[in-house]
Coordinates of C-alpha atoms and ligand atoms in Angstrom, one line a residue:
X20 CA 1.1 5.2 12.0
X21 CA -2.6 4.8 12.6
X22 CA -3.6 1.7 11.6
X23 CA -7.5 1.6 13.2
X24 CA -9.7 -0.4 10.7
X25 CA -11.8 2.2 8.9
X26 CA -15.4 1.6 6.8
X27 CA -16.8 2.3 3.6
X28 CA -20.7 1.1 3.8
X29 CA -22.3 -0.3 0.9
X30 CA -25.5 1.4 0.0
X31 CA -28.6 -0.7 -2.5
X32 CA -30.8 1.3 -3.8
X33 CA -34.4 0.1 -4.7
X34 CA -38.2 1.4 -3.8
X35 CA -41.5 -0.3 -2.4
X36 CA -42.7 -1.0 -6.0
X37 CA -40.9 -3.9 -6.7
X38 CA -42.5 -6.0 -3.4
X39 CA -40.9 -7.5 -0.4
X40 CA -39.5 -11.2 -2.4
X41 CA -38.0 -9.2 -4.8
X42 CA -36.7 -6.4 -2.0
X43 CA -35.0 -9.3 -0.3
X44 CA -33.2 -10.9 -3.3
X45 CA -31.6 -7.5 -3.8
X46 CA -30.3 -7.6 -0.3
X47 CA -29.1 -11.1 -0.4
X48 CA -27.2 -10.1 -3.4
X49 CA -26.0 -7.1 -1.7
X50 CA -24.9 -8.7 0.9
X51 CA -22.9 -11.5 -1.2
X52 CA -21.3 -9.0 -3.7
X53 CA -19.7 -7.3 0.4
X54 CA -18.9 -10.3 1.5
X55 CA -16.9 -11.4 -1.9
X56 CA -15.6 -7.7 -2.1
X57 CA -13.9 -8.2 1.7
X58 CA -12.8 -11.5 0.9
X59 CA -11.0 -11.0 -2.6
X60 CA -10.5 -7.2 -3.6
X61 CA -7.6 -6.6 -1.1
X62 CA -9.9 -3.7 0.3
X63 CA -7.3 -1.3 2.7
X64 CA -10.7 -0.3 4.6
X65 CA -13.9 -3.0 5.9
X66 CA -16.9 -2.9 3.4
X67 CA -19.6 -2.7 5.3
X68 CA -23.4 -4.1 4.5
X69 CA -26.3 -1.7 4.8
X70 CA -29.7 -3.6 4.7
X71 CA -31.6 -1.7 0.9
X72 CA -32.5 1.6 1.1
X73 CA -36.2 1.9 -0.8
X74 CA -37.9 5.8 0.5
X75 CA -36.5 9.0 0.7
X76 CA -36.2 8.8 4.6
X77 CA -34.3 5.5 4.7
X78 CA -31.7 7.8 2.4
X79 CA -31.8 10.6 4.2
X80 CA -31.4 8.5 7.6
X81 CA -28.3 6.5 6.2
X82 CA -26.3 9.6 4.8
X83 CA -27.2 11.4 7.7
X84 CA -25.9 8.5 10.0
X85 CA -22.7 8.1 7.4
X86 CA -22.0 12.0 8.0
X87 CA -21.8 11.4 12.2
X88 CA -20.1 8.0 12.1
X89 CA -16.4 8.8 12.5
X90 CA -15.4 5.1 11.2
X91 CA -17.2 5.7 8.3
X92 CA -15.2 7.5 5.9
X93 CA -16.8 7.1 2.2
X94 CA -19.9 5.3 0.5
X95 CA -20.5 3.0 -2.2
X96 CA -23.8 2.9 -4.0
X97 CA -25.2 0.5 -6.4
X98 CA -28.6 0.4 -8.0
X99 CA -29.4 -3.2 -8.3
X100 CA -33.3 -2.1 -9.6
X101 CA -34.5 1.6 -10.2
X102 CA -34.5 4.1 -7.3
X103 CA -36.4 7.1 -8.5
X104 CA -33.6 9.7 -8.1
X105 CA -35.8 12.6 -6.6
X106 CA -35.9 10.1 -3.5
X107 CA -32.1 11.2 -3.4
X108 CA -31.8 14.7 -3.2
X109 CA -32.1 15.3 0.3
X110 CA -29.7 12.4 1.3
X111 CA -26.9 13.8 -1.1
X112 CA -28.1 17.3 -0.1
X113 CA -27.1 16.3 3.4
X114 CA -24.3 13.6 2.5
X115 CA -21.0 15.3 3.7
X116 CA -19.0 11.8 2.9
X117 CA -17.1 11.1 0.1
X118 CA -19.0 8.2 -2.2
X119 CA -18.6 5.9 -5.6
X120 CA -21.5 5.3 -7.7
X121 CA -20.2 1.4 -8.6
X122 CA -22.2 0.5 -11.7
X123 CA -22.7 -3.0 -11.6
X124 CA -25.2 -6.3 -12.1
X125 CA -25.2 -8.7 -9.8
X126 CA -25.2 -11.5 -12.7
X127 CA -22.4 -10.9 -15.5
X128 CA -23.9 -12.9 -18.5
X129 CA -27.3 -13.1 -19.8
X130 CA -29.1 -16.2 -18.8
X131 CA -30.1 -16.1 -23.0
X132 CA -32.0 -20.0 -22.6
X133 CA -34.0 -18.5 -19.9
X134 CA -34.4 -14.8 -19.7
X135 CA -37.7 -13.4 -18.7
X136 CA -39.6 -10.1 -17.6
X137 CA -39.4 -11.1 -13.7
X138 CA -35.3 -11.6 -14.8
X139 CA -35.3 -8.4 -16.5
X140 CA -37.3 -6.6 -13.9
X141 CA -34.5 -7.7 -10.9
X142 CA -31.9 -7.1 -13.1
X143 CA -32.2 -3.1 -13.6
X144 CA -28.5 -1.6 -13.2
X145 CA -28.2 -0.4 -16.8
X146 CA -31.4 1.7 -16.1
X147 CA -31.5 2.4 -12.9
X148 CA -27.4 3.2 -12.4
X149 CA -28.8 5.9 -15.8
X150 CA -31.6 7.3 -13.3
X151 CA -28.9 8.0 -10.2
X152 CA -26.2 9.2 -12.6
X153 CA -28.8 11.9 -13.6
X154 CA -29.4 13.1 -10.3
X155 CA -25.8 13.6 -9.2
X156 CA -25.0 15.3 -12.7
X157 CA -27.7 17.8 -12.2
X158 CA -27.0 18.3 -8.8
X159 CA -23.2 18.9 -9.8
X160 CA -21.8 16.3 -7.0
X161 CA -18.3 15.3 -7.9
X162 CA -18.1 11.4 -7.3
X163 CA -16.6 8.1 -8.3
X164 CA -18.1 6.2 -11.1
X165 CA -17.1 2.6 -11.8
X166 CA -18.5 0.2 -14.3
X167 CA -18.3 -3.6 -14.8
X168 CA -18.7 -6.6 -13.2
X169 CA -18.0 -6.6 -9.1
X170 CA -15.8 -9.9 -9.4
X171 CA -14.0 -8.7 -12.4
X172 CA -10.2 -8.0 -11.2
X173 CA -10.0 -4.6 -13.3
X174 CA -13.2 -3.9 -11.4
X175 CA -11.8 -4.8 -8.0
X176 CA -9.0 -2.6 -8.3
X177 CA -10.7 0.6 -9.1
X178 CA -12.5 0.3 -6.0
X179 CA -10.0 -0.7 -3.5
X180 CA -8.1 2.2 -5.1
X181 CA -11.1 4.5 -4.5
X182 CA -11.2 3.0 -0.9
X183 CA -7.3 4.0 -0.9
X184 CA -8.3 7.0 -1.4
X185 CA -10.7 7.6 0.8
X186 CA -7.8 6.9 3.6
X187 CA -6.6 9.6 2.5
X188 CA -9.4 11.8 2.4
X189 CA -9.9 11.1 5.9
X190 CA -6.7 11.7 6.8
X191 CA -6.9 15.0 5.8
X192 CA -9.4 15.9 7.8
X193 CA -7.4 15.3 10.9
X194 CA -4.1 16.1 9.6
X195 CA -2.0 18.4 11.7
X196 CA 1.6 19.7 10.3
X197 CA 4.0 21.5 12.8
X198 CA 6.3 23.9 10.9
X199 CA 9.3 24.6 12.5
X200 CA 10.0 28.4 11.7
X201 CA 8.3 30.0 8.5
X202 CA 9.0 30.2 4.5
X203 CA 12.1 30.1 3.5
X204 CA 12.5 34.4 2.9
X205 CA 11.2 36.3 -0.6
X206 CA 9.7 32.7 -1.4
X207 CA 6.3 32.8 -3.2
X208 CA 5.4 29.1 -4.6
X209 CA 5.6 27.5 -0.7
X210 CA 3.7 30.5 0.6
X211 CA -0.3 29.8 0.9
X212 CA -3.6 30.2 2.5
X213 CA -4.0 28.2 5.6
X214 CA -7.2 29.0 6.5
X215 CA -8.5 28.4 3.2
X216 CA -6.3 24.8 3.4
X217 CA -8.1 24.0 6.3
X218 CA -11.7 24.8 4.9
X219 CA -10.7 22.8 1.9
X220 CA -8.7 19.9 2.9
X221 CA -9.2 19.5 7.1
X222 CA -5.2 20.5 7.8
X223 CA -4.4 22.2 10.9
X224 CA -1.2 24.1 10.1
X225 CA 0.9 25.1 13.2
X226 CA 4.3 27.2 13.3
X227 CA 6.4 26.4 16.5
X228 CA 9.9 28.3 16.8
X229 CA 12.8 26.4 16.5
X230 CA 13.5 26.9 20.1
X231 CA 10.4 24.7 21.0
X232 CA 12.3 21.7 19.2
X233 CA 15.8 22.4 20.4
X234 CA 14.0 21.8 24.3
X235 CA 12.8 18.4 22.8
X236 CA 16.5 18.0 21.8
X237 CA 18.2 18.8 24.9
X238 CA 16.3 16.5 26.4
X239 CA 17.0 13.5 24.5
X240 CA 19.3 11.1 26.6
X241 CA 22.8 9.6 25.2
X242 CA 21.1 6.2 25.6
X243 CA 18.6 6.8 23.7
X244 CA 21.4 8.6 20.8
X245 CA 23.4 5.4 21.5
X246 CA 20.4 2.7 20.9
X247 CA 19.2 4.7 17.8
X248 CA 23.1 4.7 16.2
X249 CA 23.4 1.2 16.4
X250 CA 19.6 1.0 14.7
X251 CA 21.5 3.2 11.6
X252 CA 24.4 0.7 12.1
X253 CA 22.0 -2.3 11.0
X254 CA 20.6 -1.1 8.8
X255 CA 22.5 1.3 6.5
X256 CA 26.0 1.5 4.9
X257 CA 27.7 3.7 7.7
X258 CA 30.7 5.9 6.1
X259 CA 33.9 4.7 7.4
X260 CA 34.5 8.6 8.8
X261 CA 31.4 8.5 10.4
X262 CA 31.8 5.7 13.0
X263 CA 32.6 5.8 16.5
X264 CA 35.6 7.7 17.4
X265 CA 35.7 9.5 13.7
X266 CA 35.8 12.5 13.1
X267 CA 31.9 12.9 11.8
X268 CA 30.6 10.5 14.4
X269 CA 29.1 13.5 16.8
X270 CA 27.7 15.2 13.8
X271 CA 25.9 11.8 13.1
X272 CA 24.3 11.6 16.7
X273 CA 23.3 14.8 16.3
X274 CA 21.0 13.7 13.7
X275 CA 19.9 10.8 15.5
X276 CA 19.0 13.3 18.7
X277 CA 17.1 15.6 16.1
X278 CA 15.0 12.2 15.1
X279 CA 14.2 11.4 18.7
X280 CA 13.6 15.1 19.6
X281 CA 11.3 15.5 16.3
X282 CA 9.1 12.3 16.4
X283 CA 8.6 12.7 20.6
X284 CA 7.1 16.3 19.3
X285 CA 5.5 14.5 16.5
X286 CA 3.7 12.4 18.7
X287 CA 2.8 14.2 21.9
X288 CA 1.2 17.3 19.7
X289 CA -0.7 14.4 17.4
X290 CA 1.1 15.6 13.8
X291 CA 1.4 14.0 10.9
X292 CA 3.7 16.3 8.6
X293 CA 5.9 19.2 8.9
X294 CA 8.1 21.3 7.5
X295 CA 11.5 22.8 8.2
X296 CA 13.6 25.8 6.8
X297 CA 17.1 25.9 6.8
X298 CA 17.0 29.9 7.1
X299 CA 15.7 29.5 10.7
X300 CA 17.8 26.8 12.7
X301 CA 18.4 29.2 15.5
X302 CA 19.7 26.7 18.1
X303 CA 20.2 23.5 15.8
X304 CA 23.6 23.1 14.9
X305 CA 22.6 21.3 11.5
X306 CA 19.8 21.3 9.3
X307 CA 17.6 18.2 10.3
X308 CA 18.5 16.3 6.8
X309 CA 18.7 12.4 8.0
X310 CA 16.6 13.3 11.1
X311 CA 14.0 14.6 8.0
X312 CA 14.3 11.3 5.9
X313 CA 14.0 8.9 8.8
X314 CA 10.8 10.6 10.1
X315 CA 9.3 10.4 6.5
X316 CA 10.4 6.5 5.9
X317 CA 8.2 6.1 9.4
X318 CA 5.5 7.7 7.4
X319 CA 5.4 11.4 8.4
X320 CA 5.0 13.9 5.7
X321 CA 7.8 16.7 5.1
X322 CA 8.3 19.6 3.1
X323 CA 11.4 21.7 2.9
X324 CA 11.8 26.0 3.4
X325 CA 8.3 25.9 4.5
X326 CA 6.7 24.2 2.3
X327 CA 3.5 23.0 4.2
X328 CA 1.3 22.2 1.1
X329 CA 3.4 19.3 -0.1
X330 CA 4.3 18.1 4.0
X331 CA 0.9 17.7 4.0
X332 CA -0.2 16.1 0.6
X333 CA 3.1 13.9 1.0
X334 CA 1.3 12.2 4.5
X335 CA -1.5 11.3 2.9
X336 CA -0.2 9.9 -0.3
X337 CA 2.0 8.1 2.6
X338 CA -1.7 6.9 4.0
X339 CA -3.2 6.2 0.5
X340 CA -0.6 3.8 -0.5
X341 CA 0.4 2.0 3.0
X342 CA 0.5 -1.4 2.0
X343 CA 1.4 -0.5 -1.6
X344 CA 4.7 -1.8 -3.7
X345 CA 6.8 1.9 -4.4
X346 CA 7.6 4.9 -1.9
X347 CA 7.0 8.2 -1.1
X348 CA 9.1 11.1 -0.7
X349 CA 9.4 14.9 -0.5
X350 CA 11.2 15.5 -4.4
X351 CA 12.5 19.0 -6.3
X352 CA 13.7 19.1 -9.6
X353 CA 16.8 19.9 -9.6
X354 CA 19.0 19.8 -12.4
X355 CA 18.5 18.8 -16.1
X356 CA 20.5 16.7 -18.6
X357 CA 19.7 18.6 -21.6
X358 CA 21.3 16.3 -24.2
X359 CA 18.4 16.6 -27.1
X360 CA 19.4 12.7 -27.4
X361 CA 18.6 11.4 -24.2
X362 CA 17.3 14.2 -21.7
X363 CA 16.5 13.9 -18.3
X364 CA 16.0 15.2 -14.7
X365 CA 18.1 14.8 -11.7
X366 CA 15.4 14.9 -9.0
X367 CA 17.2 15.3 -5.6
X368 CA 16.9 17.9 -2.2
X369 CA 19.7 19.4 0.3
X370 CA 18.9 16.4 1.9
X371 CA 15.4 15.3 2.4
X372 CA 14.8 12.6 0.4
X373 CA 13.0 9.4 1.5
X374 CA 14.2 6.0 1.3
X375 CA 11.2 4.6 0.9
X376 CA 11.8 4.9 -2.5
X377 CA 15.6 3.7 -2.5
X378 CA 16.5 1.2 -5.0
X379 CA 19.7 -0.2 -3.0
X380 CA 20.8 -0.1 0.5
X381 CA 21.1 3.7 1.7
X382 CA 24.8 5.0 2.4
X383 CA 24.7 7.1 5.7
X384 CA 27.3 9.9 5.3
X385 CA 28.3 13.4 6.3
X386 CA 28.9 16.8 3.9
X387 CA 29.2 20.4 4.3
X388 CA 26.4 21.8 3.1
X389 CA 27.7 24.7 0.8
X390 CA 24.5 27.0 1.8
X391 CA 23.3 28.2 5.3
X392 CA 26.6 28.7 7.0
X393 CA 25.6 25.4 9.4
X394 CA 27.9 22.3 10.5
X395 CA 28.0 19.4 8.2
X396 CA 24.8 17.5 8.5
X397 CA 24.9 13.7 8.5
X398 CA 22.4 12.0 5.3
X399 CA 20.9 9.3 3.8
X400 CA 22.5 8.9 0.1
X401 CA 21.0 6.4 -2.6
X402 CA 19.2 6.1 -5.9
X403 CA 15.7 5.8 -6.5
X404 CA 14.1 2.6 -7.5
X405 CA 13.0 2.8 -10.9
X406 CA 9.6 2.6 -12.9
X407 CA 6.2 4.6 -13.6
X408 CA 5.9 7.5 -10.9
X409 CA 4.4 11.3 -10.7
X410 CA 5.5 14.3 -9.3
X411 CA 2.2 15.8 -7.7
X412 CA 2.0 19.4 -6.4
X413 CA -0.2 21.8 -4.5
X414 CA -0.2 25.4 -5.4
X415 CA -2.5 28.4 -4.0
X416 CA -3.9 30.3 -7.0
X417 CA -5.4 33.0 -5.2
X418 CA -9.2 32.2 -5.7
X419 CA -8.6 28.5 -5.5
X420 CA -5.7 25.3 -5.2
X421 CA -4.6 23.7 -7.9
X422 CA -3.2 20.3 -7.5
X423 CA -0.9 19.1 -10.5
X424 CA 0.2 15.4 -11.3
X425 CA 3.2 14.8 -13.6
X426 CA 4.2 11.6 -15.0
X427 CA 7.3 10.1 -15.2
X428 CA 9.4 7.3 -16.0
X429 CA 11.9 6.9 -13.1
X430 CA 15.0 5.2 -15.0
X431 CA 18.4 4.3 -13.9
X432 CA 21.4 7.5 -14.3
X433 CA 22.6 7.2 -17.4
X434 CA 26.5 7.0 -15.9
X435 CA 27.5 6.9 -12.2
X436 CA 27.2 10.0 -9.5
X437 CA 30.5 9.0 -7.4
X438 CA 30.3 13.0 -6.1
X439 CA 27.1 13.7 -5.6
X440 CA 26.7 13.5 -1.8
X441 CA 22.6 13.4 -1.8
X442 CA 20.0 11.2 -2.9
X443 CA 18.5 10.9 -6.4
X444 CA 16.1 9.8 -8.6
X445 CA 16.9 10.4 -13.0
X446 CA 13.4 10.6 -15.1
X447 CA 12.6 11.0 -18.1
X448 CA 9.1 13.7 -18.1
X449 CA 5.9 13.1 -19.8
X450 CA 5.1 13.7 -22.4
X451 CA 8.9 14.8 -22.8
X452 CA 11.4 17.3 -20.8
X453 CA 10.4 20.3 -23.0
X454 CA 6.7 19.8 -22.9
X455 CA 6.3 18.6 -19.7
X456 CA 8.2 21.6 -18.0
X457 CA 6.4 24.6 -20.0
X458 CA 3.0 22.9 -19.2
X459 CA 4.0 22.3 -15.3
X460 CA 5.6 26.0 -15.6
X461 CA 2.5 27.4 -17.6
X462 CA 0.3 25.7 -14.4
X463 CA 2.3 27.3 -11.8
X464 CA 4.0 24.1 -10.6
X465 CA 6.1 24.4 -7.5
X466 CA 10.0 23.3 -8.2
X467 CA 8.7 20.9 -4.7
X468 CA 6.7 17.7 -5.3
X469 CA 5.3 15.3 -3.1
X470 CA 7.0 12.1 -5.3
X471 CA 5.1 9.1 -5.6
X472 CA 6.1 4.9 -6.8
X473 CA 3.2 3.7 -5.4
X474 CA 0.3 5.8 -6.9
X475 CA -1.3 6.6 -10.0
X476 CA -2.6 10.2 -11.2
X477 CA -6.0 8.5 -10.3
X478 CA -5.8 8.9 -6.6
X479 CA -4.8 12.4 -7.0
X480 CA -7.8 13.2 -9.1
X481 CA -10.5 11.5 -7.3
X482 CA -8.8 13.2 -3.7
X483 CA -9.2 16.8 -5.9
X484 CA -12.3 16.2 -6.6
X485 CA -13.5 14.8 -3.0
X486 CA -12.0 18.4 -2.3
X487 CA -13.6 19.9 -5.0
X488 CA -10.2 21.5 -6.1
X489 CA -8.5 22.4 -9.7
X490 CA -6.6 18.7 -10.9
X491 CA -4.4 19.4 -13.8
X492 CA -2.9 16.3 -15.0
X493 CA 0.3 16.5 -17.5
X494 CA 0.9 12.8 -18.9
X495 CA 1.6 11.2 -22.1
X496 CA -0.7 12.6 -24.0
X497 CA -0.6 16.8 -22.8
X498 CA -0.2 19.3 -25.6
X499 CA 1.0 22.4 -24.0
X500 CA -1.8 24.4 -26.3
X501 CA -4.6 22.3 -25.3
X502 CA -3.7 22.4 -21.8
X503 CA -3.3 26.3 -21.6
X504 CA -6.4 26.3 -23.4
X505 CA -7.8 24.4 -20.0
X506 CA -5.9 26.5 -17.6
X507 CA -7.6 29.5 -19.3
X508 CA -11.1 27.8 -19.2
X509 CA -10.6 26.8 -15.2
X510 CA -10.3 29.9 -14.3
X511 CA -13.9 30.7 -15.8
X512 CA -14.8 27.4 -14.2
X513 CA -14.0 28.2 -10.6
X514 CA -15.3 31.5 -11.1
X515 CA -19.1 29.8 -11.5
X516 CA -18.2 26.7 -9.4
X517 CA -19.9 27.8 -6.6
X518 CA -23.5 29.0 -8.1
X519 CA -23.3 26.0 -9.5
X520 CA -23.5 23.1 -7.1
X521 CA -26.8 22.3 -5.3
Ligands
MN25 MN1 13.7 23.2 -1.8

């Protein structure tokens, strides 16, 4: 994966008013609060200093050099004094990057022995952070807003995970996903508007027919099969019918010359997700399924029968969290335990499941399929690891996307699976099965998710909003009135969203 050190800059506000002495202990405090933020907030970006900002054209200038600087890829602003907000409108007019408000004071107690008006008059967040807020709420800007102290951990966390995000947000913008044949037939939910996607969210979405990854396939050398086998070898639990000279061995190296074939045509045409179908394999004798999970442990985003909105929101909740405890992976619900006692889901795929988010050692074996009339395709087969995670989902409502987070508690099966021949993850749904299903199913929510251990519902919320999408969280606390109550009013809402913003 990419791994080039990106920037957030760290933009002061102030004005003339307050003189140069005091102009310079605002930088010097600046500066100190970057340097400490670099040092101890586990940042996934570099913070970058930018001397105070104190006239409308030193704003102007700065967002207008943010906007061109391709390292630069989000903004932080703090008001240490007051910075008279009109002297803001034409830089966030212009400002096309996305940016936190961090609401902040330099010094976290009151100095109550000595406190004075020259104090008082350095020490202006809780006024001037007011003035700035203003200006951003009239002029409708969706952005980040943080308060408390900038050494406080809490404090720390919420904006390295803003940061996180930004990662992400800039990854979309240069995201390209190469779908290998189309929707998976009659299929509405995967089905989408890809210009609209790209307006929105940066993606380049490309279809490719099979036949332009079967030549990467042919050409994939039995050294090269050989060297990857013995990589699975190492590192999985290899069925005992699936070694050399068994009778699934071949079906296993043809999985490993799909992986070679798929991440060569990954790499050459610069892609970072895409999406298969196992109606169109024309030319593949299986459906890519360990070829599929091995691509999206290296970090690639997938999405099955088409499914190019959550291949591509799956690759950059892979960027967002890089570095993160949890995995990733491409998820469907797929069948319930409906015991009113203890109810749950069984959240699996034909195949595509990532073991990123295995909680044991991954079993490599080979099954018939059952559906697509295709040979037995070799797989990856575990459980999930277990604790908080969300199912998040992309849907196309026509006049808008909707992005939809649903929490979960990811908890071990409630009794052995010795038959079932796929990956898994059991959770229980917030706020509970019955709830949590009619709201996704009120929302339109896609049976596909892009599953996540590493992230919260956060992420996905500020990234909506740096889109300036529909976020629909369902969590703990959802009433399924309440929320079709906000369904109902979002549609109003993105009616008038437009004449709206500034
Ligand atoms: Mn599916």
């Amino acid at each position: 994966m990419n791994t080039e050190k990106k920037s957030v800059w760290f933009i002061t506000g102030s004005q003339h008013l307050y003189g140069p002495k005091t102009l310079q202990q605002v930088d010097e405090d600046s500066a100190i609060i970057v340097k400490e933020l670099n040092a101890n907030a586990n940042l996934p970006i570099e913070l970058v200093f930018k001397p105070v900002v104190k006239s409308p054209d030193e704003i102007l200038d700065i967002c207008i050099e943010a906007n061109s600087d391709k390292n630069c890829i989000g903004i932080i602003t703090w008001m240490h004094t007051f910075s008279p907000a009109k002297m803001w409108i034409a830089g966030l007019k212009a400002l096309q990057k996305p940016y936190m408000h961090l609401h902040t004071q330099f010094n976290r107690d009151l100095p109550w022995a000595e406190i004075d008006m020259d104090y008082m008059n350095l020490h202006q967040s809780a006024h001037g952070g007011r003035e700035f807020g203003f200006i951003n709420a009239r002029m409708r800007k969706n952005r980040k807003v943080v308060v408390g102290h900038w050494n406080d951990i809490v404090v720390q966390k919420q904006v390295a995970d803003w940061c996180r995000t930004t990662v992400g947000w800039n990854e979309s913008q240069v995201l390209k996903v190469a779908r290998f044949g189309d929707n998976m037939r009659n299929v509405a939910v995967t089905e989408g508007d890809k210009v609209e996607a790209q307006i929105k969210f940066g993606w380049e979405i490309h279809a490719y027919g099979v036949g332009d990854l079967v030549n990467y396939v042919e050409k994939v050398t039995d050294a090269e099969v050989l060297a990857l086998y013995n990589e699975y070898e190492n590192v999985y639990d290899v069925a005992d019918n699936c070694k050399p000279g068994k009778e699934y061995h071949n079906n296993v190296l043809v999985q490993a010359r799909y992986e070679i074939a798929l991440k060569r045509f990954m790499e050459e045409g610069g892609f970072g997700a895409f999406t298969t179908n196992f109606e169109n394999l024309t030319g593949l004798a299986q459906l890519p399924g360990l070829a599929s999970q091995r691509l999206m442990a290296a970090g690639y985003g997938f999405g099955a029968e088409g499914d190019w909105k959550q291949a591509a929101l799956l690759r950059i909740m892979k960027k967002m969290s890089e570095g993160l405890e949890g995995g990733n992976s491409f998820m469907e619900d797929y069948t319930y335990h409906l015991d009113p006692a203890n109810e749950g889901v069984l959240g699996s795929h034909m195949l595509e499941i990532c073991p990123s988010i295995a909680a044991q050692k991954p079993r490599l074996e080979v099954h018939p399929l059952g559906i697509g009339g295709k040979e037995a395709p070799a797989r990856l087969v575990f459980e999930s690891a277990t604790g908080d995670a969300m199912n998040v989902t992309l849907i196309d409502m026509g006049n808008r996307f909707r992005i939809i987070v649903n929490t979960l508690d990811v908890i071990e099966p409630l009794a052995n699976l010795p038959k079932l021949p796929v990956a898994s993850a059991f959770w229980k749904t917030h706020p509970n099965l019955a709830d949590g299903a009619a709201a996704w199913i009120y929302a339109g929510g896609t049976h596909h998710s892009a599953f996540s251990l590493a992230l919260t519902p956060e992420y996905i919320e500020t990234f909506a909003e740096m889109a300036d999408v529909e976020f629909v969280l369902i969590g703990k606390e959802t009433s399924v009135s309440e929320l079709k109550k906000e369904l109902r009013w979002n549609d109003v809402y993105y009616l008038l969203n437009g004449s709206l913003k500034a």
